Structure formats: C-alpha cells, structure tokens
JSON list of C-alpha atoms in Angstrom, two decimals:
[
{"chain": "Q", "resi": 1, "resn": "UNK", "atom": "CA", "xyz": [84.97, 44.55, -61.02]},
{"chain": "Q", "resi": 2, "resn": "UNK", "atom": "CA", "xyz": [81.79, 44.54, -59.03]},
{"chain": "Q", "resi": 3, "resn": "UNK", "atom": "CA", "xyz": [79.86, 41.36, -58.37]},
{"chain": "Q", "resi": 4, "resn": "UNK", "atom": "CA", "xyz": [77.24, 39.75, -60.99]},
{"chain": "Q", "resi": 5, "resn": "UNK", "atom": "CA", "xyz": [73.95, 40.02, -60.11]},
{"chain": "Q", "resi": 6, "resn": "UNK", "atom": "CA", "xyz": [71.99, 36.52, -58.33]},
{"chain": "Q", "resi": 7, "resn": "UNK", "atom": "CA", "xyz": [68.93, 35.58, -58.15]},
{"chain": "Q", "resi": 8, "resn": "UNK", "atom": "CA", "xyz": [67.63, 33.67, -55.06]},
{"chain": "Q", "resi": 9, "resn": "UNK", "atom": "CA", "xyz": [64.03, 32.30, -56.32]},
{"chain": "Q", "resi": 10, "resn": "UNK", "atom": "CA", "xyz": [61.77, 30.69, -53.54]},
{"chain": "Q", "resi": 11, "resn": "UNK", "atom": "CA", "xyz": [58.68, 28.04, -54.10]},
{"chain": "Q", "resi": 12, "resn": "UNK", "atom": "CA", "xyz": [56.04, 30.18, -51.32]},
{"chain": "Q", "resi": 13, "resn": "UNK", "atom": "CA", "xyz": [53.36, 26.96, -50.25]},
{"chain": "Q", "resi": 14, "resn": "UNK", "atom": "CA", "xyz": [55.66, 24.71, -47.69]},
{"chain": "Q", "resi": 15, "resn": "UNK", "atom": "CA", "xyz": [59.80, 26.47, -47.91]},
{"chain": "Q", "resi": 16, "resn": "UNK", "atom": "CA", "xyz": [58.45, 30.32, -47.04]},
{"chain": "Q", "resi": 17, "resn": "UNK", "atom": "CA", "xyz": [55.02, 29.75, -45.20]},
{"chain": "Q", "resi": 18, "resn": "UNK", "atom": "CA", "xyz": [53.47, 26.81, -44.07]},
{"chain": "Q", "resi": 19, "resn": "UNK", "atom": "CA", "xyz": [50.10, 26.83, -45.57]},
{"chain": "Q", "resi": 20, "resn": "UNK", "atom": "CA", "xyz": [48.82, 22.59, -45.99]},
{"chain": "Q", "resi": 21, "resn": "UNK", "atom": "CA", "xyz": [46.30, 23.63, -42.84]},
{"chain": "Q", "resi": 22, "resn": "UNK", "atom": "CA", "xyz": [44.61, 25.70, -45.36]},
{"chain": "Q", "resi": 23, "resn": "UNK", "atom": "CA", "xyz": [45.36, 23.59, -48.11]},
{"chain": "Q", "resi": 24, "resn": "UNK", "atom": "CA", "xyz": [43.88, 20.71, -46.44]},
{"chain": "Q", "resi": 25, "resn": "UNK", "atom": "CA", "xyz": [41.12, 22.46, -45.75]},
{"chain": "Q", "resi": 26, "resn": "UNK", "atom": "CA", "xyz": [40.02, 23.61, -48.78]},
{"chain": "Q", "resi": 27, "resn": "UNK", "atom": "CA", "xyz": [41.07, 20.67, -51.49]},
{"chain": "Q", "resi": 28, "resn": "UNK", "atom": "CA", "xyz": [38.11, 18.81, -48.27]},
{"chain": "Q", "resi": 29, "resn": "UNK", "atom": "CA", "xyz": [35.88, 21.65, -48.32]},
{"chain": "Q", "resi": 30, "resn": "UNK", "atom": "CA", "xyz": [36.04, 21.53, -51.78]},
{"chain": "Q", "resi": 31, "resn": "UNK", "atom": "CA", "xyz": [35.61, 17.36, -52.14]},
{"chain": "Q", "resi": 32, "resn": "UNK", "atom": "CA", "xyz": [32.46, 16.68, -49.82]},
{"chain": "Q", "resi": 33, "resn": "UNK", "atom": "CA", "xyz": [30.75, 20.06, -51.71]},
{"chain": "Q", "resi": 34, "resn": "UNK", "atom": "CA", "xyz": [31.15, 17.48, -55.16]},
{"chain": "Q", "resi": 35, "resn": "UNK", "atom": "CA", "xyz": [30.22, 14.22, -53.23]},
{"chain": "Q", "resi": 36, "resn": "UNK", "atom": "CA", "xyz": [33.45, 13.13, -54.50]},
{"chain": "Q", "resi": 37, "resn": "UNK", "atom": "CA", "xyz": [35.62, 10.88, -51.80]},
{"chain": "Q", "resi": 38, "resn": "UNK", "atom": "CA", "xyz": [37.78, 13.30, -49.92]},
{"chain": "Q", "resi": 39, "resn": "UNK", "atom": "CA", "xyz": [41.69, 11.68, -50.62]},
{"chain": "Q", "resi": 40, "resn": "UNK", "atom": "CA", "xyz": [43.91, 11.15, -46.90]},
{"chain": "Q", "resi": 41, "resn": "UNK", "atom": "CA", "xyz": [46.24, 13.68, -46.08]},
{"chain": "Q", "resi": 42, "resn": "UNK", "atom": "CA", "xyz": [49.52, 13.03, -47.92]},
{"chain": "Q", "resi": 43, "resn": "UNK", "atom": "CA", "xyz": [47.85, 12.69, -50.91]},
{"chain": "Q", "resi": 44, "resn": "UNK", "atom": "CA", "xyz": [46.92, 16.16, -51.10]},
{"chain": "Q", "resi": 45, "resn": "UNK", "atom": "CA", "xyz": [50.05, 17.50, -49.62]},
{"chain": "Q", "resi": 46, "resn": "UNK", "atom": "CA", "xyz": [51.84, 15.41, -52.27]},
{"chain": "Q", "resi": 47, "resn": "UNK", "atom": "CA", "xyz": [50.68, 17.56, -54.82]},
{"chain": "Q", "resi": 48, "resn": "UNK", "atom": "CA", "xyz": [51.37, 20.20, -53.40]},
{"chain": "Q", "resi": 49, "resn": "UNK", "atom": "CA", "xyz": [53.46, 23.45, -55.80]},
{"chain": "Q", "resi": 50, "resn": "UNK", "atom": "CA", "xyz": [51.97, 22.09, -58.93]},
{"chain": "Q", "resi": 51, "resn": "UNK", "atom": "CA", "xyz": [49.41, 24.49, -60.70]},
{"chain": "Q", "resi": 52, "resn": "UNK", "atom": "CA", "xyz": [45.61, 23.82, -59.76]},
{"chain": "Q", "resi": 53, "resn": "UNK", "atom": "CA", "xyz": [44.16, 22.18, -62.36]},
{"chain": "Q", "resi": 54, "resn": "UNK", "atom": "CA", "xyz": [46.93, 19.94, -62.87]},
{"chain": "Q", "resi": 55, "resn": "UNK", "atom": "CA", "xyz": [46.63, 18.97, -58.77]},
{"chain": "Q", "resi": 56, "resn": "UNK", "atom": "CA", "xyz": [43.23, 18.45, -58.85]},
{"chain": "Q", "resi": 57, "resn": "UNK", "atom": "CA", "xyz": [43.61, 16.17, -62.89]},
{"chain": "Q", "resi": 58, "resn": "UNK", "atom": "CA", "xyz": [46.76, 14.15, -60.45]},
{"chain": "Q", "resi": 59, "resn": "UNK", "atom": "CA", "xyz": [44.00, 13.70, -57.28]},
{"chain": "Q", "resi": 60, "resn": "UNK", "atom": "CA", "xyz": [40.96, 12.27, -59.81]},
{"chain": "Q", "resi": 61, "resn": "UNK", "atom": "CA", "xyz": [42.18, 11.25, -62.90]},
{"chain": "Q", "resi": 62, "resn": "UNK", "atom": "CA", "xyz": [39.02, 9.41, -63.42]},
{"chain": "Q", "resi": 63, "resn": "UNK", "atom": "CA", "xyz": [35.91, 12.46, -63.03]},
{"chain": "Q", "resi": 64, "resn": "UNK", "atom": "CA", "xyz": [34.80, 13.92, -65.66]},
{"chain": "Q", "resi": 65, "resn": "UNK", "atom": "CA", "xyz": [36.97, 17.68, -67.00]},
{"chain": "Q", "resi": 66, "resn": "UNK", "atom": "CA", "xyz": [33.25, 19.43, -65.39]},
{"chain": "Q", "resi": 67, "resn": "UNK", "atom": "CA", "xyz": [34.09, 17.77, -62.23]},
{"chain": "Q", "resi": 68, "resn": "UNK", "atom": "CA", "xyz": [37.54, 18.60, -62.73]},
{"chain": "Q", "resi": 69, "resn": "UNK", "atom": "CA", "xyz": [36.64, 22.55, -63.02]},
{"chain": "Q", "resi": 70, "resn": "UNK", "atom": "CA", "xyz": [34.02, 22.20, -60.68]},
{"chain": "Q", "resi": 71, "resn": "UNK", "atom": "CA", "xyz": [36.53, 21.02, -57.62]},
{"chain": "Q", "resi": 72, "resn": "UNK", "atom": "CA", "xyz": [38.55, 23.86, -59.14]},
{"chain": "Q", "resi": 73, "resn": "UNK", "atom": "CA", "xyz": [35.88, 26.91, -58.88]},
{"chain": "Q", "resi": 74, "resn": "UNK", "atom": "CA", "xyz": [34.98, 24.78, -55.64]},
{"chain": "Q", "resi": 75, "resn": "UNK", "atom": "CA", "xyz": [38.73, 24.72, -53.62]},
{"chain": "Q", "resi": 76, "resn": "UNK", "atom": "CA", "xyz": [39.84, 28.63, -54.80]},
{"chain": "Q", "resi": 77, "resn": "UNK", "atom": "CA", "xyz": [37.16, 30.05, -53.10]},
{"chain": "Q", "resi": 78, "resn": "UNK", "atom": "CA", "xyz": [37.25, 27.21, -49.44]},
{"chain": "Q", "resi": 79, "resn": "UNK", "atom": "CA", "xyz": [40.57, 29.01, -49.47]},
{"chain": "Q", "resi": 80, "resn": "UNK", "atom": "CA", "xyz": [39.87, 32.30, -49.97]},
{"chain": "Q", "resi": 81, "resn": "UNK", "atom": "CA", "xyz": [37.18, 32.43, -47.76]},
{"chain": "Q", "resi": 82, "resn": "UNK", "atom": "CA", "xyz": [39.71, 31.09, -44.79]},
{"chain": "Q", "resi": 83, "resn": "UNK", "atom": "CA", "xyz": [41.75, 32.99, -45.76]},
{"chain": "Q", "resi": 84, "resn": "UNK", "atom": "CA", "xyz": [40.24, 35.94, -45.09]},
{"chain": "Q", "resi": 85, "resn": "UNK", "atom": "CA", "xyz": [38.68, 33.83, -41.75]},
{"chain": "Q", "resi": 86, "resn": "UNK", "atom": "CA", "xyz": [41.63, 33.47, -41.10]},
{"chain": "Q", "resi": 87, "resn": "UNK", "atom": "CA", "xyz": [44.26, 36.01, -41.63]},
{"chain": "Q", "resi": 88, "resn": "UNK", "atom": "CA", "xyz": [48.21, 35.32, -41.35]},
{"chain": "Q", "resi": 89, "resn": "UNK", "atom": "CA", "xyz": [47.69, 32.03, -39.70]},
{"chain": "Q", "resi": 90, "resn": "UNK", "atom": "CA", "xyz": [46.64, 30.97, -42.32]},
{"chain": "Q", "resi": 91, "resn": "UNK", "atom": "CA", "xyz": [49.88, 30.43, -44.00]},
{"chain": "Q", "resi": 92, "resn": "UNK", "atom": "CA", "xyz": [52.79, 31.57, -41.05]},
{"chain": "Q", "resi": 93, "resn": "UNK", "atom": "CA", "xyz": [55.81, 32.31, -42.50]},
{"chain": "Q", "resi": 94, "resn": "UNK", "atom": "CA", "xyz": [58.77, 28.93, -40.89]},
{"chain": "Q", "resi": 95, "resn": "UNK", "atom": "CA", "xyz": [60.86, 30.59, -38.56]},
{"chain": "Q", "resi": 96, "resn": "UNK", "atom": "CA", "xyz": [63.27, 32.02, -39.79]},
{"chain": "Q", "resi": 97, "resn": "UNK", "atom": "CA", "xyz": [62.06, 32.41, -43.54]},
{"chain": "Q", "resi": 98, "resn": "UNK", "atom": "CA", "xyz": [61.56, 36.70, -42.55]},
{"chain": "Q", "resi": 99, "resn": "UNK", "atom": "CA", "xyz": [65.38, 37.25, -40.90]},
{"chain": "Q", "resi": 100, "resn": "UNK", "atom": "CA", "xyz": [66.40, 35.00, -44.52]},
{"chain": "Q", "resi": 101, "resn": "UNK", "atom": "CA", "xyz": [64.82, 37.18, -47.20]},
{"chain": "Q", "resi": 102, "resn": "UNK", "atom": "CA", "xyz": [65.61, 39.81, -45.52]},
{"chain": "Q", "resi": 103, "resn": "UNK", "atom": "CA", "xyz": [68.99, 39.41, -44.87]},
{"chain": "Q", "resi": 104, "resn": "UNK", "atom": "CA", "xyz": [69.62, 38.43, -48.67]},
{"chain": "Q", "resi": 105, "resn": "UNK", "atom": "CA", "xyz": [67.54, 41.09, -49.30]},
{"chain": "Q", "resi": 106, "resn": "UNK", "atom": "CA", "xyz": [70.35, 43.62, -47.96]},
{"chain": "Q", "resi": 107, "resn": "UNK", "atom": "CA", "xyz": [72.72, 42.37, -50.43]},
{"chain": "Q", "resi": 108, "resn": "UNK", "atom": "CA", "xyz": [73.32, 44.32, -53.10]},
{"chain": "Q", "resi": 109, "resn": "UNK", "atom": "CA", "xyz": [73.92, 42.26, -55.87]},
{"chain": "Q", "resi": 110, "resn": "UNK", "atom": "CA", "xyz": [70.71, 40.12, -54.65]},
{"chain": "Q", "resi": 111, "resn": "UNK", "atom": "CA", "xyz": [67.81, 40.89, -56.60]},
{"chain": "Q", "resi": 112, "resn": "UNK", "atom": "CA", "xyz": [64.80, 38.35, -54.97]},
{"chain": "Q", "resi": 113, "resn": "UNK", "atom": "CA", "xyz": [61.81, 36.80, -56.33]},
{"chain": "Q", "resi": 114, "resn": "UNK", "atom": "CA", "xyz": [59.13, 33.87, -56.32]},
{"chain": "Q", "resi": 115, "resn": "UNK", "atom": "CA", "xyz": [58.04, 30.73, -58.61]},
{"chain": "Q", "resi": 116, "resn": "UNK", "atom": "CA", "xyz": [55.50, 29.19, -57.51]},
{"chain": "Q", "resi": 117, "resn": "UNK", "atom": "CA", "xyz": [51.76, 27.38, -57.68]},
{"chain": "Q", "resi": 118, "resn": "UNK", "atom": "CA", "xyz": [49.37, 30.18, -56.27]},
{"chain": "Q", "resi": 119, "resn": "UNK", "atom": "CA", "xyz": [47.55, 31.76, -58.39]},
{"chain": "Q", "resi": 120, "resn": "UNK", "atom": "CA", "xyz": [47.96, 35.78, -59.06]},
{"chain": "Q", "resi": 121, "resn": "UNK", "atom": "CA", "xyz": [45.68, 36.63, -56.08]},
{"chain": "Q", "resi": 122, "resn": "UNK", "atom": "CA", "xyz": [46.36, 34.20, -54.62]},
{"chain": "Q", "resi": 123, "resn": "UNK", "atom": "CA", "xyz": [50.10, 35.40, -53.97]},
{"chain": "Q", "resi": 124, "resn": "UNK", "atom": "CA", "xyz": [49.81, 38.71, -53.67]},
{"chain": "Q", "resi": 125, "resn": "UNK", "atom": "CA", "xyz": [46.95, 37.83, -50.58]},
{"chain": "Q", "resi": 126, "resn": "UNK", "atom": "CA", "xyz": [49.60, 36.22, -48.82]},
{"chain": "Q", "resi": 127, "resn": "UNK", "atom": "CA", "xyz": [53.21, 38.89, -49.90]},
{"chain": "Q", "resi": 128, "resn": "UNK", "atom": "CA", "xyz": [50.83, 41.41, -48.51]},
{"chain": "Q", "resi": 129, "resn": "UNK", "atom": "CA", "xyz": [49.40, 39.98, -45.52]},
{"chain": "Q", "resi": 130, "resn": "UNK", "atom": "CA", "xyz": [53.01, 39.77, -44.59]},
{"chain": "Q", "resi": 131, "resn": "UNK", "atom": "CA", "xyz": [54.16, 42.96, -45.48]},
{"chain": "Q", "resi": 132, "resn": "UNK", "atom": "CA", "xyz": [56.27, 41.24, -47.49]},
{"chain": "Q", "resi": 133, "resn": "UNK", "atom": "CA", "xyz": [55.75, 43.66, -50.37]},
{"chain": "Q", "resi": 134, "resn": "UNK", "atom": "CA", "xyz": [59.27, 45.52, -50.85]},
{"chain": "Q", "resi": 135, "resn": "UNK", "atom": "CA", "xyz": [61.34, 42.02, -51.96]},
{"chain": "Q", "resi": 136, "resn": "UNK", "atom": "CA", "xyz": [60.66, 40.63, -54.23]},
{"chain": "Q", "resi": 137, "resn": "UNK", "atom": "CA", "xyz": [61.30, 42.18, -57.96]},
{"chain": "Q", "resi": 138, "resn": "UNK", "atom": "CA", "xyz": [59.73, 38.70, -59.75]},
{"chain": "Q", "resi": 139, "resn": "UNK", "atom": "CA", "xyz": [56.71, 37.59, -58.83]},
{"chain": "Q", "resi": 140, "resn": "UNK", "atom": "CA", "xyz": [55.86, 34.39, -61.43]},
{"chain": "Q", "resi": 141, "resn": "UNK", "atom": "CA", "xyz": [52.95, 33.14, -60.08]},
{"chain": "Q", "resi": 142, "resn": "UNK", "atom": "CA", "xyz": [50.38, 29.60, -62.29]},
{"chain": "Q", "resi": 143, "resn": "UNK", "atom": "CA", "xyz": [48.36, 32.03, -63.55]},
{"chain": "Q", "resi": 144, "resn": "UNK", "atom": "CA", "xyz": [51.02, 32.62, -66.90]},
{"chain": "Q", "resi": 145, "resn": "UNK", "atom": "CA", "xyz": [52.69, 29.86, -67.03]},
{"chain": "Q", "resi": 146, "resn": "UNK", "atom": "CA", "xyz": [52.63, 25.28, -68.03]},
{"chain": "Q", "resi": 147, "resn": "UNK", "atom": "CA", "xyz": [52.47, 24.38, -64.16]},
{"chain": "Q", "resi": 148, "resn": "UNK", "atom": "CA", "xyz": [55.74, 23.56, -62.80]},
{"chain": "Q", "resi": 149, "resn": "UNK", "atom": "CA", "xyz": [57.60, 20.62, -63.00]},
{"chain": "Q", "resi": 150, "resn": "UNK", "atom": "CA", "xyz": [58.02, 23.17, -66.54]},
{"chain": "Q", "resi": 151, "resn": "UNK", "atom": "CA", "xyz": [61.05, 25.47, -67.21]},
{"chain": "Q", "resi": 152, "resn": "UNK", "atom": "CA", "xyz": [58.83, 28.17, -67.55]},
{"chain": "Q", "resi": 153, "resn": "UNK", "atom": "CA", "xyz": [58.81, 30.44, -63.87]},
{"chain": "Q", "resi": 154, "resn": "UNK", "atom": "CA", "xyz": [61.60, 30.55, -63.39]},
{"chain": "Q", "resi": 155, "resn": "UNK", "atom": "CA", "xyz": [63.42, 31.33, -67.94]},
{"chain": "Q", "resi": 156, "resn": "UNK", "atom": "CA", "xyz": [60.82, 33.99, -67.16]},
{"chain": "Q", "resi": 157, "resn": "UNK", "atom": "CA", "xyz": [62.24, 35.51, -63.93]},
{"chain": "Q", "resi": 158, "resn": "UNK", "atom": "CA", "xyz": [65.80, 35.03, -65.23]},
{"chain": "Q", "resi": 159, "resn": "UNK", "atom": "CA", "xyz": [64.41, 37.19, -68.32]},
{"chain": "Q", "resi": 160, "resn": "UNK", "atom": "CA", "xyz": [62.98, 40.11, -65.92]},
{"chain": "Q", "resi": 161, "resn": "UNK", "atom": "CA", "xyz": [66.10, 40.10, -64.27]},
{"chain": "Q", "resi": 162, "resn": "UNK", "atom": "CA", "xyz": [68.78, 40.04, -66.55]},
{"chain": "Q", "resi": 163, "resn": "UNK", "atom": "CA", "xyz": [70.39, 36.75, -64.27]},
{"chain": "Q", "resi": 164, "resn": "UNK", "atom": "CA", "xyz": [72.33, 34.43, -65.42]},
{"chain": "Q", "resi": 165, "resn": "UNK", "atom": "CA", "xyz": [71.20, 30.86, -64.78]},
{"chain": "Q", "resi": 166, "resn": "UNK", "atom": "CA", "xyz": [74.55, 29.76, -63.50]},
{"chain": "Q", "resi": 167, "resn": "UNK", "atom": "CA", "xyz": [74.03, 33.08, -61.26]},
{"chain": "Q", "resi": 168, "resn": "UNK", "atom": "CA", "xyz": [70.57, 32.30, -59.79]},
{"chain": "Q", "resi": 169, "resn": "UNK", "atom": "CA", "xyz": [69.33, 29.50, -56.92]},
{"chain": "Q", "resi": 170, "resn": "UNK", "atom": "CA", "xyz": [65.35, 27.88, -56.83]},
{"chain": "Q", "resi": 171, "resn": "UNK", "atom": "CA", "xyz": [64.69, 27.12, -53.04]},
{"chain": "Q", "resi": 172, "resn": "UNK", "atom": "CA", "xyz": [61.99, 25.18, -52.95]},
{"chain": "Q", "resi": 173, "resn": "UNK", "atom": "CA", "xyz": [60.61, 21.98, -50.40]},
{"chain": "Q", "resi": 174, "resn": "UNK", "atom": "CA", "xyz": [59.29, 19.48, -53.75]},
{"chain": "Q", "resi": 175, "resn": "UNK", "atom": "CA", "xyz": [60.38, 17.36, -56.33]},
{"chain": "Q", "resi": 176, "resn": "UNK", "atom": "CA", "xyz": [58.71, 18.95, -58.90]},
{"chain": "Q", "resi": 177, "resn": "UNK", "atom": "CA", "xyz": [60.63, 22.49, -57.41]},
{"chain": "Q", "resi": 178, "resn": "UNK", "atom": "CA", "xyz": [64.12, 20.85, -58.34]},
{"chain": "Q", "resi": 179, "resn": "UNK", "atom": "CA", "xyz": [63.45, 19.64, -61.79]},
{"chain": "Q", "resi": 180, "resn": "UNK", "atom": "CA", "xyz": [62.11, 22.45, -62.55]},
{"chain": "Q", "resi": 181, "resn": "UNK", "atom": "CA", "xyz": [65.22, 23.74, -61.77]},
{"chain": "Q", "resi": 182, "resn": "UNK", "atom": "CA", "xyz": [66.94, 22.10, -63.72]},
{"chain": "Q", "resi": 183, "resn": "UNK", "atom": "CA", "xyz": [64.32, 21.48, -66.46]},
{"chain": "Q", "resi": 184, "resn": "UNK", "atom": "CA", "xyz": [66.38, 25.33, -67.04]},
{"chain": "Q", "resi": 185, "resn": "UNK", "atom": "CA", "xyz": [69.55, 25.08, -65.79]},
{"chain": "Q", "resi": 186, "resn": "UNK", "atom": "CA", "xyz": [68.92, 26.64, -62.56]},
{"chain": "Q", "resi": 187, "resn": "UNK", "atom": "CA", "xyz": [70.84, 24.97, -59.32]},
{"chain": "Q", "resi": 188, "resn": "UNK", "atom": "CA", "xyz": [68.38, 23.85, -56.98]},
{"chain": "Q", "resi": 189, "resn": "UNK", "atom": "CA", "xyz": [68.10, 24.07, -53.34]},
{"chain": "Q", "resi": 190, "resn": "UNK", "atom": "CA", "xyz": [65.97, 21.57, -51.42]},
{"chain": "Q", "resi": 191, "resn": "UNK", "atom": "CA", "xyz": [64.49, 22.48, -48.14]},
{"chain": "Q", "resi": 192, "resn": "UNK", "atom": "CA", "xyz": [63.76, 19.47, -45.50]},
{"chain": "Q", "resi": 193, "resn": "UNK", "atom": "CA", "xyz": [61.16, 20.89, -44.35]},
{"chain": "Q", "resi": 194, "resn": "UNK", "atom": "CA", "xyz": [58.01, 21.19, -46.66]},
{"chain": "Q", "resi": 195, "resn": "UNK", "atom": "CA", "xyz": [55.69, 18.36, -47.63]},
{"chain": "Q", "resi": 196, "resn": "UNK", "atom": "CA", "xyz": [57.84, 16.57, -50.15]},
{"chain": "Q", "resi": 197, "resn": "UNK", "atom": "CA", "xyz": [59.89, 13.56, -48.54]},
{"chain": "Q", "resi": 198, "resn": "UNK", "atom": "CA", "xyz": [63.30, 14.66, -49.33]},
{"chain": "Q", "resi": 199, "resn": "UNK", "atom": "CA", "xyz": [64.70, 11.44, -50.72]},
{"chain": "Q", "resi": 200, "resn": "UNK", "atom": "CA", "xyz": [62.74, 12.39, -53.60]},
{"chain": "Q", "resi": 201, "resn": "UNK", "atom": "CA", "xyz": [64.65, 15.87, -53.87]},
{"chain": "Q", "resi": 202, "resn": "UNK", "atom": "CA", "xyz": [66.75, 13.87, -55.83]},
{"chain": "Q", "resi": 203, "resn": "UNK", "atom": "CA", "xyz": [67.54, 17.18, -58.23]},
{"chain": "Q", "resi": 204, "resn": "UNK", "atom": "CA", "xyz": [68.43, 19.57, -55.97]},
{"chain": "Q", "resi": 205, "resn": "UNK", "atom": "CA", "xyz": [72.95, 20.92, -55.56]},
{"chain": "Q", "resi": 206, "resn": "UNK", "atom": "CA", "xyz": [72.02, 20.30, -51.69]},
{"chain": "Q", "resi": 207, "resn": "UNK", "atom": "CA", "xyz": [69.52, 20.19, -49.35]},
{"chain": "Q", "resi": 208, "resn": "UNK", "atom": "CA", "xyz": [69.19, 22.23, -45.89]},
{"chain": "Q", "resi": 209, "resn": "UNK", "atom": "CA", "xyz": [67.30, 21.83, -42.40]},
{"chain": "Q", "resi": 210, "resn": "UNK", "atom": "CA", "xyz": [66.48, 25.22, -41.47]},
{"chain": "Q", "resi": 211, "resn": "UNK", "atom": "CA", "xyz": [66.37, 28.50, -43.18]},
{"chain": "Q", "resi": 212, "resn": "UNK", "atom": "CA", "xyz": [69.61, 29.64, -41.37]},
{"chain": "Q", "resi": 213, "resn": "UNK", "atom": "CA", "xyz": [71.72, 27.00, -43.48]},
{"chain": "Q", "resi": 214, "resn": "UNK", "atom": "CA", "xyz": [70.35, 29.44, -46.57]},
{"chain": "Q", "resi": 215, "resn": "UNK", "atom": "CA", "xyz": [73.58, 31.31, -46.31]},
{"chain": "Q", "resi": 216, "resn": "UNK", "atom": "CA", "xyz": [75.98, 28.47, -46.49]},
{"chain": "Q", "resi": 217, "resn": "UNK", "atom": "CA", "xyz": [74.34, 26.86, -49.23]},
{"chain": "Q", "resi": 218, "resn": "UNK", "atom": "CA", "xyz": [74.47, 29.71, -51.51]},
{"chain": "Q", "resi": 219, "resn": "UNK", "atom": "CA", "xyz": [78.14, 30.09, -50.57]},
{"chain": "Q", "resi": 220, "resn": "UNK", "atom": "CA", "xyz": [79.41, 26.90, -51.58]},
{"chain": "Q", "resi": 221, "resn": "UNK", "atom": "CA", "xyz": [77.48, 26.85, -54.63]},
{"chain": "Q", "resi": 222, "resn": "UNK", "atom": "CA", "xyz": [78.40, 30.61, -56.10]},
{"chain": "Q", "resi": 223, "resn": "UNK", "atom": "CA", "xyz": [81.68, 30.51, -54.80]}
]
C-alpha cells in the first residue's frame, strides 16, 4: 500500500527568508513620505505575516483610510525598488532552508507549498531570484485570501493538492501562522528564528530551533 500524500506548507517572511531589512526599510520610506511617525522596528516586525492592508491598519488605526491606502502603496513601491536594487540579498534564505526544501521535495509522497502574506508579484519574484520555481506545487498569497490567521490559505492548499488536514503541516514563525493552521485543522510547527517570540506561538504543535530539526518534527507528527 502506498504512503498517503503529505503536504508541508511554509510561511515565507521570517520562516524561509530573512526579509526584515527590506520590510523595515519599505515601511520607513512609506511612512516618511506620508509624514506619519515611523513605528519602531519591533512594532513593524510584529505585524509581519498579515496581509499588507491589515498590517498598515494595525500600525496606524487612527489614520484615515486615505492615509492608510497611501501607506500601502508607498510600501509596495519602496519594497519593489529595494528588491530591484539588492536582488536576492534583499531577502536571503535562512541557513538550512534550501537544503530542507530539497530534501522534502525528494520524498515522493511529500508535496510542498507556501502560504504567505506577500502579494503574488512579491512571492513570484522571491521564488525566481532564489531559483525555487520547481519546488512548490501550491502558492497561496494575500491577493486571493483574507489575511492570516483566517484558514482560507490552508484550506485552498488542501483543496488544490487533495491532501487531508491530518496529513498536512504548516511551518511558520508567527502566531498568525500557527493560529491559521489550527483554524484549518492542520498541525503547526513553529520556528524559533523568526519575527514573533516563541512564547506567542501558543497554537504550535511543536517548535524547532534550526531547519535540520524539521525532519524529526515531521516524523513525530506523522508517525
């Protein structure tokens, strides 16, 4: 009897790539252009993972919708320009990320996907610059779904791949990732190197400190 299909979904920012420099730069540029006080680095990183309009609304709830929209558009422009300037260096892969992706991809019954607050344009550009085009069979982005922690992204990935929830895992660095997984009936693996303190990842099934601990974590969940 063949093994059941498995699905490993990855968050992107703070999980696969360290994009905090680009995120903070783009937020700072956008807020300065709109003459709005710039949030601290810690506050900016606390909203990473949310879809951009939700992130901006959480950062400046007292601003008008017009100002919030200006901040969203300003962020997009600044982030895109920064990515063009720096290429892959704007969002480097975390140590062990590529090796983990390649090892899982080599297992016939394991499918890989991403569920991210990034836009389609942003995700496609990142995947291309790192040469990861062939690995992810499902790519869920903010353009097509409610913001995390709504379960829509995970539900769509399950539907696209035909994988049952108990055979799927979400790997991420924020409470939004873990809460999204729980809402979709999927186990969550929290990573300790991202943008939320591990104490915030209360919905995680388990935590890993480095990517080389991922196979053991997956085995513990599935076996």
